CSV table of C-alpha atoms in Angstrom, one decimal:
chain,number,residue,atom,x,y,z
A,1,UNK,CA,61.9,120.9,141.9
A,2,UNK,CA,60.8,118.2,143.9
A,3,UNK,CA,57.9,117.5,142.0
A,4,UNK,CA,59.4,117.5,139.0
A,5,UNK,CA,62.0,115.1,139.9
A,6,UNK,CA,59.1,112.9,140.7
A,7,UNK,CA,57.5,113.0,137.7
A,8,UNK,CA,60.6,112.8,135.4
A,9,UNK,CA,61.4,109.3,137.4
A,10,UNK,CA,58.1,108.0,137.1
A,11,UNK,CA,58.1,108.7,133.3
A,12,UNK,CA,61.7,107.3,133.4
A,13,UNK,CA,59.8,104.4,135.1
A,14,UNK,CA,57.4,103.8,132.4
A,15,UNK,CA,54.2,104.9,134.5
A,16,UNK,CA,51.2,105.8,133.6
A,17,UNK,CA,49.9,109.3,134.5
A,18,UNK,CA,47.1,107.8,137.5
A,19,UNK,CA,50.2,106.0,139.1
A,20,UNK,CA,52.3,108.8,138.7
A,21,UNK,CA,50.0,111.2,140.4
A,22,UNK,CA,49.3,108.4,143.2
A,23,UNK,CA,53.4,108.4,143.8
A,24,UNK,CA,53.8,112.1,144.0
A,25,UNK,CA,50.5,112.3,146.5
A,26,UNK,CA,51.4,109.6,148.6
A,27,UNK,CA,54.5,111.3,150.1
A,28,UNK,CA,51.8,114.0,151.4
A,29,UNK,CA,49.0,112.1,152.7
A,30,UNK,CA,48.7,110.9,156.4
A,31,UNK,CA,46.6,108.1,155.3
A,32,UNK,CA,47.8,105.4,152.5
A,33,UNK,CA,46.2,106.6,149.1
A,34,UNK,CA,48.9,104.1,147.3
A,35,UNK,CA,46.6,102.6,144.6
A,36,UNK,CA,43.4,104.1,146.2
A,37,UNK,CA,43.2,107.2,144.0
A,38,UNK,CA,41.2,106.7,140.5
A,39,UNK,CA,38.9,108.7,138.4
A,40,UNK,CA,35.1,108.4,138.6
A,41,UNK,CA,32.8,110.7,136.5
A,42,UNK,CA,35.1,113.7,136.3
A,43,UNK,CA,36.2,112.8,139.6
A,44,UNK,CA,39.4,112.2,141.3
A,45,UNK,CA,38.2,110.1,144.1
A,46,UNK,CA,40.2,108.4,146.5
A,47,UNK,CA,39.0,104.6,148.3
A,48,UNK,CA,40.4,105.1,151.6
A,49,UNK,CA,39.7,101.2,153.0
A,50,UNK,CA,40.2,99.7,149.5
A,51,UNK,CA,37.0,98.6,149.9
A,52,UNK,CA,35.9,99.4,146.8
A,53,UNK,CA,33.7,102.6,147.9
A,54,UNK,CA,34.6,105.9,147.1
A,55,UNK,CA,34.3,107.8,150.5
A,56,UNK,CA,36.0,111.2,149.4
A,57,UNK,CA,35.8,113.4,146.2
A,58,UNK,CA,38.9,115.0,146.1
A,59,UNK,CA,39.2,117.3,142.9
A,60,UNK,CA,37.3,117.9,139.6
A,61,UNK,CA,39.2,116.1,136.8
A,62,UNK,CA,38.6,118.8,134.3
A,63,UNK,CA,42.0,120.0,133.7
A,64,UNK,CA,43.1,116.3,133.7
A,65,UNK,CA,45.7,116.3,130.5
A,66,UNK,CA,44.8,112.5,129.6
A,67,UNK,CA,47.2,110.2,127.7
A,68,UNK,CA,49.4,113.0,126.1
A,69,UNK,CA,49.7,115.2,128.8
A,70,UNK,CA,52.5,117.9,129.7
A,71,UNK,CA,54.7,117.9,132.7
A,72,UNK,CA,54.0,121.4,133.6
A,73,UNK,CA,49.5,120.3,133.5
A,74,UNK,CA,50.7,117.0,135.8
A,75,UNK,CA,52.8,119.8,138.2
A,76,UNK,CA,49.4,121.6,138.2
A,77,UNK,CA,47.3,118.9,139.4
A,78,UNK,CA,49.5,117.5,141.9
A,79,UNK,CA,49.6,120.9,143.9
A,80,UNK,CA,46.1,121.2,143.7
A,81,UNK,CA,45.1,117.5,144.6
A,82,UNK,CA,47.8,118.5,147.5
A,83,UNK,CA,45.7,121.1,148.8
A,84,UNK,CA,42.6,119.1,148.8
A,85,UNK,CA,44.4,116.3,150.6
A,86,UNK,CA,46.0,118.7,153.4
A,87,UNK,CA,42.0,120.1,154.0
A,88,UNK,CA,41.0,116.2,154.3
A,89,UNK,CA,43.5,115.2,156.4
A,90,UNK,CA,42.2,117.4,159.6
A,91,UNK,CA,39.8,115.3,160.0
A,92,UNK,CA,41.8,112.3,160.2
A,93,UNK,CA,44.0,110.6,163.2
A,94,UNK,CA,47.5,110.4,162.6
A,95,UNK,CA,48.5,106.8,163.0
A,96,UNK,CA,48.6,105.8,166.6
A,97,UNK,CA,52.4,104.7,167.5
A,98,UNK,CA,52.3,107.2,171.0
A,99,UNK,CA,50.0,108.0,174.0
A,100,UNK,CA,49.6,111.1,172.6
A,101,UNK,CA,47.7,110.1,169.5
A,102,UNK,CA,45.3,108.3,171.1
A,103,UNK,CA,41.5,110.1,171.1
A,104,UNK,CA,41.0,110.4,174.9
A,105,UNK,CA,37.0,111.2,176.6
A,106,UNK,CA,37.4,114.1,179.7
A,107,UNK,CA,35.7,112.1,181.8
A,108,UNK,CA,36.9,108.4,180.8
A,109,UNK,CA,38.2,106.4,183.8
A,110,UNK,CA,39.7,103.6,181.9
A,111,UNK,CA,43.2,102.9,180.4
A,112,UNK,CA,43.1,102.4,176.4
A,113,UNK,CA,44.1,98.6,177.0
A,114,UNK,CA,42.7,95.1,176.7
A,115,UNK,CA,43.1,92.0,178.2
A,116,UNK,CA,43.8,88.9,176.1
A,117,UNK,CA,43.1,85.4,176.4
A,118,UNK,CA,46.4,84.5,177.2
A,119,UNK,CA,46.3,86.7,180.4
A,120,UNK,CA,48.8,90.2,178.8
A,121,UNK,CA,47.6,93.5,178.2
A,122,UNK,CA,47.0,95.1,175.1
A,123,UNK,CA,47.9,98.5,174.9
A,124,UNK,CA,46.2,100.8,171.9
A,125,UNK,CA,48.4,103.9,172.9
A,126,UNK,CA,51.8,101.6,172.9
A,127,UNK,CA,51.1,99.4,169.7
A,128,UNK,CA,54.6,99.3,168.2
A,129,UNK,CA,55.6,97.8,171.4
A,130,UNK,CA,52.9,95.0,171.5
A,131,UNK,CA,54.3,91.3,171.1
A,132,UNK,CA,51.4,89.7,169.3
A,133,UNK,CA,50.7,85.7,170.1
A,134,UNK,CA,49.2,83.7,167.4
A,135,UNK,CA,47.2,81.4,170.2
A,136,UNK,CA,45.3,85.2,171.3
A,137,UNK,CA,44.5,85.7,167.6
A,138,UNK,CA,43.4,82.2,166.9
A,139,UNK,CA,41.2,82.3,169.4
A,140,UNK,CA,39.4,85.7,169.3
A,141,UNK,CA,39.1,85.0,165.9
A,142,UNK,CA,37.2,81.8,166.1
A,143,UNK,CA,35.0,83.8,168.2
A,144,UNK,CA,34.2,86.5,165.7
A,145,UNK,CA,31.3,86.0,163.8
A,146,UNK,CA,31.1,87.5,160.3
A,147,UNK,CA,28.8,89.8,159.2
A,148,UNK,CA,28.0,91.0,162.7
A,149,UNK,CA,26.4,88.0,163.4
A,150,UNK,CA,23.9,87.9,160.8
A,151,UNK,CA,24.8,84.5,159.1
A,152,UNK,CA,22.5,81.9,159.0
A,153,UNK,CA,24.5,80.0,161.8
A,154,UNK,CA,27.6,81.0,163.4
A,155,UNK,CA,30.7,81.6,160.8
A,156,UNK,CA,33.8,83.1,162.2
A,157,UNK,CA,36.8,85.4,160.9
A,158,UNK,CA,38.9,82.3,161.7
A,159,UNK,CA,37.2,79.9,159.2
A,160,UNK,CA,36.8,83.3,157.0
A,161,UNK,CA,40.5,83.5,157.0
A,162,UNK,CA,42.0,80.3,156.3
A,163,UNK,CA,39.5,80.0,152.8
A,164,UNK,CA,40.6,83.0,151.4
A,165,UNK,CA,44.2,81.7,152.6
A,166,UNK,CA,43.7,78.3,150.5
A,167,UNK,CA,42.8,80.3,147.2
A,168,UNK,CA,46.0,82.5,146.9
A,169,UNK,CA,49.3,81.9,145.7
A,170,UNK,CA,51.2,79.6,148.1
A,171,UNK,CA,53.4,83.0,148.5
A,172,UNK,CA,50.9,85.2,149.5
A,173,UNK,CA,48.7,82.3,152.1
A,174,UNK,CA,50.1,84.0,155.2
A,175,UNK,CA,49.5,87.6,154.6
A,176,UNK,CA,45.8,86.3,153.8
A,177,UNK,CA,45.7,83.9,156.5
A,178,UNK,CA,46.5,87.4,158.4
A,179,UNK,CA,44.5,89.6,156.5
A,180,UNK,CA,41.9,90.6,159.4
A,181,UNK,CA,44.2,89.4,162.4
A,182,UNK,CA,44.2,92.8,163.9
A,183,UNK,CA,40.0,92.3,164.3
A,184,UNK,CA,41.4,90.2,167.6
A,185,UNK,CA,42.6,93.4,169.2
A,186,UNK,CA,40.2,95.7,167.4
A,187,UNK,CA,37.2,93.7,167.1
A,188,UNK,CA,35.6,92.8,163.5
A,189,UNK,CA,33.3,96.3,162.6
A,190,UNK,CA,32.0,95.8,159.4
A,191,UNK,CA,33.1,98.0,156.2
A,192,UNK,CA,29.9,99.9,156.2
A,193,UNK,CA,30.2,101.3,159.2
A,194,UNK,CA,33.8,101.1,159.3
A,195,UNK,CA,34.0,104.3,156.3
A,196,UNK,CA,32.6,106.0,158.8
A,197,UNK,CA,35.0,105.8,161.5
A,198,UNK,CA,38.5,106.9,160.6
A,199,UNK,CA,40.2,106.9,163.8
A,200,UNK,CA,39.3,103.3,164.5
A,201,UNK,CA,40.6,102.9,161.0
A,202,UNK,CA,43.6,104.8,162.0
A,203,UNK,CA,44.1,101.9,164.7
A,204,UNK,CA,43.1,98.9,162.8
A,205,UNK,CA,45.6,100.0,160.4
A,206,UNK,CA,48.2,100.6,162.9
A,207,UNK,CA,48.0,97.2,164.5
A,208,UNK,CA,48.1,95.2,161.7
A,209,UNK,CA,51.2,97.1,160.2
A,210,UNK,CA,52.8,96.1,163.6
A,211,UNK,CA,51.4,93.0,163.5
A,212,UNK,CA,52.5,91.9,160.1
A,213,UNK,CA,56.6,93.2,160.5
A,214,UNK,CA,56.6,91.1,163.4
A,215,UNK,CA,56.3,87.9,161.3
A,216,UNK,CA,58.3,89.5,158.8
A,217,UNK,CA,55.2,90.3,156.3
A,218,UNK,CA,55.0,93.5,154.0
A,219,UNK,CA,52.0,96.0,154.4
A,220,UNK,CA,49.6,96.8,152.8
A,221,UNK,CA,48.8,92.8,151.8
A,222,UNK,CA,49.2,92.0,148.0
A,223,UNK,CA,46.5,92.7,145.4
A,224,UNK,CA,45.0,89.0,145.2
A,225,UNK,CA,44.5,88.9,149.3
A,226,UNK,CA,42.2,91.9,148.4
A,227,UNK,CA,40.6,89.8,146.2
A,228,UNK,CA,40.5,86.5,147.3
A,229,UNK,CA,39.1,88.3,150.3
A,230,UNK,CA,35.9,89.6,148.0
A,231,UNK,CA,35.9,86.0,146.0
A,232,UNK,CA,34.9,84.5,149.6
A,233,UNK,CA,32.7,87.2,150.6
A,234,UNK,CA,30.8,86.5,147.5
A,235,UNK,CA,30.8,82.5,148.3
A,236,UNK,CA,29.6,83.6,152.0
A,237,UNK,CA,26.8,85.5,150.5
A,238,UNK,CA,25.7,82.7,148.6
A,239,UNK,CA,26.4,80.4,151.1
A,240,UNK,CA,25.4,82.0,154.7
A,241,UNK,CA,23.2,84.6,154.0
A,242,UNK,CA,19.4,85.8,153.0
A,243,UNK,CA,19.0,86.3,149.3
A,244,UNK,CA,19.0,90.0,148.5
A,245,UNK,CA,19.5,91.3,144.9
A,246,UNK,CA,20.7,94.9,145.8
A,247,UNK,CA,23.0,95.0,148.7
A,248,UNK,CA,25.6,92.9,147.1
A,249,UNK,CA,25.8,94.8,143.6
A,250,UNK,CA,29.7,95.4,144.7
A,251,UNK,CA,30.0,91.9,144.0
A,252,UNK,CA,29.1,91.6,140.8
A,253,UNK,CA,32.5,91.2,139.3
A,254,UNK,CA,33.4,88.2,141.6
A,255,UNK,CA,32.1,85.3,141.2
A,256,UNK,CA,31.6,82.5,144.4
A,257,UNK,CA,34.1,79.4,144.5
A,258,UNK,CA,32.9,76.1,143.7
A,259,UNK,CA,33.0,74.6,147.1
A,260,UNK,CA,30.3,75.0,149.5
A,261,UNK,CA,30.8,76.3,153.3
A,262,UNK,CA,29.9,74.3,156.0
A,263,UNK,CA,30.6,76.6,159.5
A,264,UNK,CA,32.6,75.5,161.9
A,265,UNK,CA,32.4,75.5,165.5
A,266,UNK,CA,34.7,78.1,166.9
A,267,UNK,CA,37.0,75.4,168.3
A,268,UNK,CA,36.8,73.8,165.3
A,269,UNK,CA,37.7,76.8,163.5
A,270,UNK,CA,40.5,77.8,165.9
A,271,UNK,CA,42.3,74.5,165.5
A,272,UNK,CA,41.9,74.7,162.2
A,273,UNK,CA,43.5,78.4,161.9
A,274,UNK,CA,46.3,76.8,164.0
A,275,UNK,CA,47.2,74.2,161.6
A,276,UNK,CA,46.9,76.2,158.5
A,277,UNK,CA,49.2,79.1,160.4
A,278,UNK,CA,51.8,76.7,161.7
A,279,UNK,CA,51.7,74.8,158.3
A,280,UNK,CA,52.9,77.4,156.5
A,281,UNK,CA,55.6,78.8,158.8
A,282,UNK,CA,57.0,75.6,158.4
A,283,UNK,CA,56.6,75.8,155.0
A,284,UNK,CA,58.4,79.1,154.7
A,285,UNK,CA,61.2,78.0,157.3
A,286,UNK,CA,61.8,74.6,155.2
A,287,UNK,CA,62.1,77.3,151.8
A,288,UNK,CA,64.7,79.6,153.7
A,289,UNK,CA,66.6,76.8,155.0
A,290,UNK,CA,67.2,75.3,151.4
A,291,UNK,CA,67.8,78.6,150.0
């Protein structure tokens, strides 16, 4: 009954039958498959990271009713895309909100905690209690190098950060300022090898949530942070690193920004992070203020 109250209001709703199946399996999964689930060669396939790679095949598409499709075939999906999704799920952490959903060694002597430039305490097993400061994530930030310091010269996620900021919608140019501002408590591991970790994932993910309600930001980020995010990946590419015709075939559909990049120092990039950050709260207090 549930089920098909979900799919009568999504039909109600005008959906079409990927987002509909998306809603129904989202209220199941333990990781967030909103928008992440498409088909790819007969596949239902799901894109964890939103990274653009398919990292799990969930369930032959075979009995996949298309445009003109019955409720009682979409039912039949659902429940079986369900059962895939309960199977993948073991092996996947539970975001971390409590000491007890933290990964602990036997024989590890240290507290899951960090110290921060300012002098505080991180704490990975105590995240929804963290108060984040914006002068601990400038600066870590502006010490980040991207790509895993493989650029040409030093580039940090700071710098990174504040173009793809300048290329969105003035509504969406804090969430992208913020896109990667959990990398200062989690460190930047790059997507590759990040697929391949799900319960630093499951952190990263955890602290940015946190990190974004505290500024009063929704979560996940918008659509065009995702892709302003790629559009200056591609311009780095073209501007920072080697030539290399097949590693960047992901990036085929985006195409670089006219400007060129010229690195910063990281505390040129950190003051400039700071400016852009304070800019717009001002910006956004000067708009609620009027309203």
């Amino acid at each position: 009954m549930q089920n098909q109250t979900i799919i009568e209001s999504a039909l109600a709703a005008g959906k079409d039958e990927l987002t509909l199946l998306i809603d129904a399996l989202s209220k199941d999964a333990r990781f967030n498959v909103q928008h992440q689930i498409k088909l790819d060669k007969g596949y239902f396939v799901v894109d964890i990271w939103k990274d653009g790679l398919n990292h799990c095949y969930l369930s032959s598409a075979n009995s996949w009713p298309g445009d003109h499709y019955l409720l009682e075939k979409v039912q039949e999906t659902i429940t079986k895309m369900r059962e895939v999704l309960r199977e993948f799920n073991v092996a996947l952490p539970l975001p971390v909100n409590t000491s007890s959903n933290v990964v602990r060694l036997p024989n590890a002597t240290m507290a899951p905690s960090v110290q921060l430039r300012s002098g505080k305490v991180f704490d990975y097993a105590n995240i929804s209690e963290m108060q984040f400061d914006i002068e601990d994530i400038a600066h870590a930030l502006s010490n980040i190098c991207r790509f895993n310091g493989h650029t040409r010269e030093f580039y940090s996620v700071a710098q990174h950060s504040v173009l793809v900021s300048s290329i969105v919608p003035e509504e969406h140019a804090l969430a992208a300022l913020l896109h990667d501002a959990a990398e200062a408590y989690c460190g930047d591991v790059v997507s590759p090898l990040k697929q391949l970790l799900p319960v630093y994932q499951s952190i990263l993910n955890t602290v940015e949530q946190q990190l974004f309600k505290s500024v009063g930001l929704s979560w996940p980020v918008h659509a065009c942070v995702k892709d302003a995010d790629l559009t200056i990946l591609a311009t780095e590419v073209r501007d920072l690193m080697m030539p290399h015709d097949q590693h960047w075939t992901h990036l085929k559909s985006f195409t670089p920004d006219t400007f060129t990049i010229h690195p910063l120092p990281p505390g040129g990039a950190k003051a400039l992070f700071l400016d852009c950050y304070y800019s717009l709260q001002s910006k956004a207090a000067a708009l609620a203020a009027n309203a």
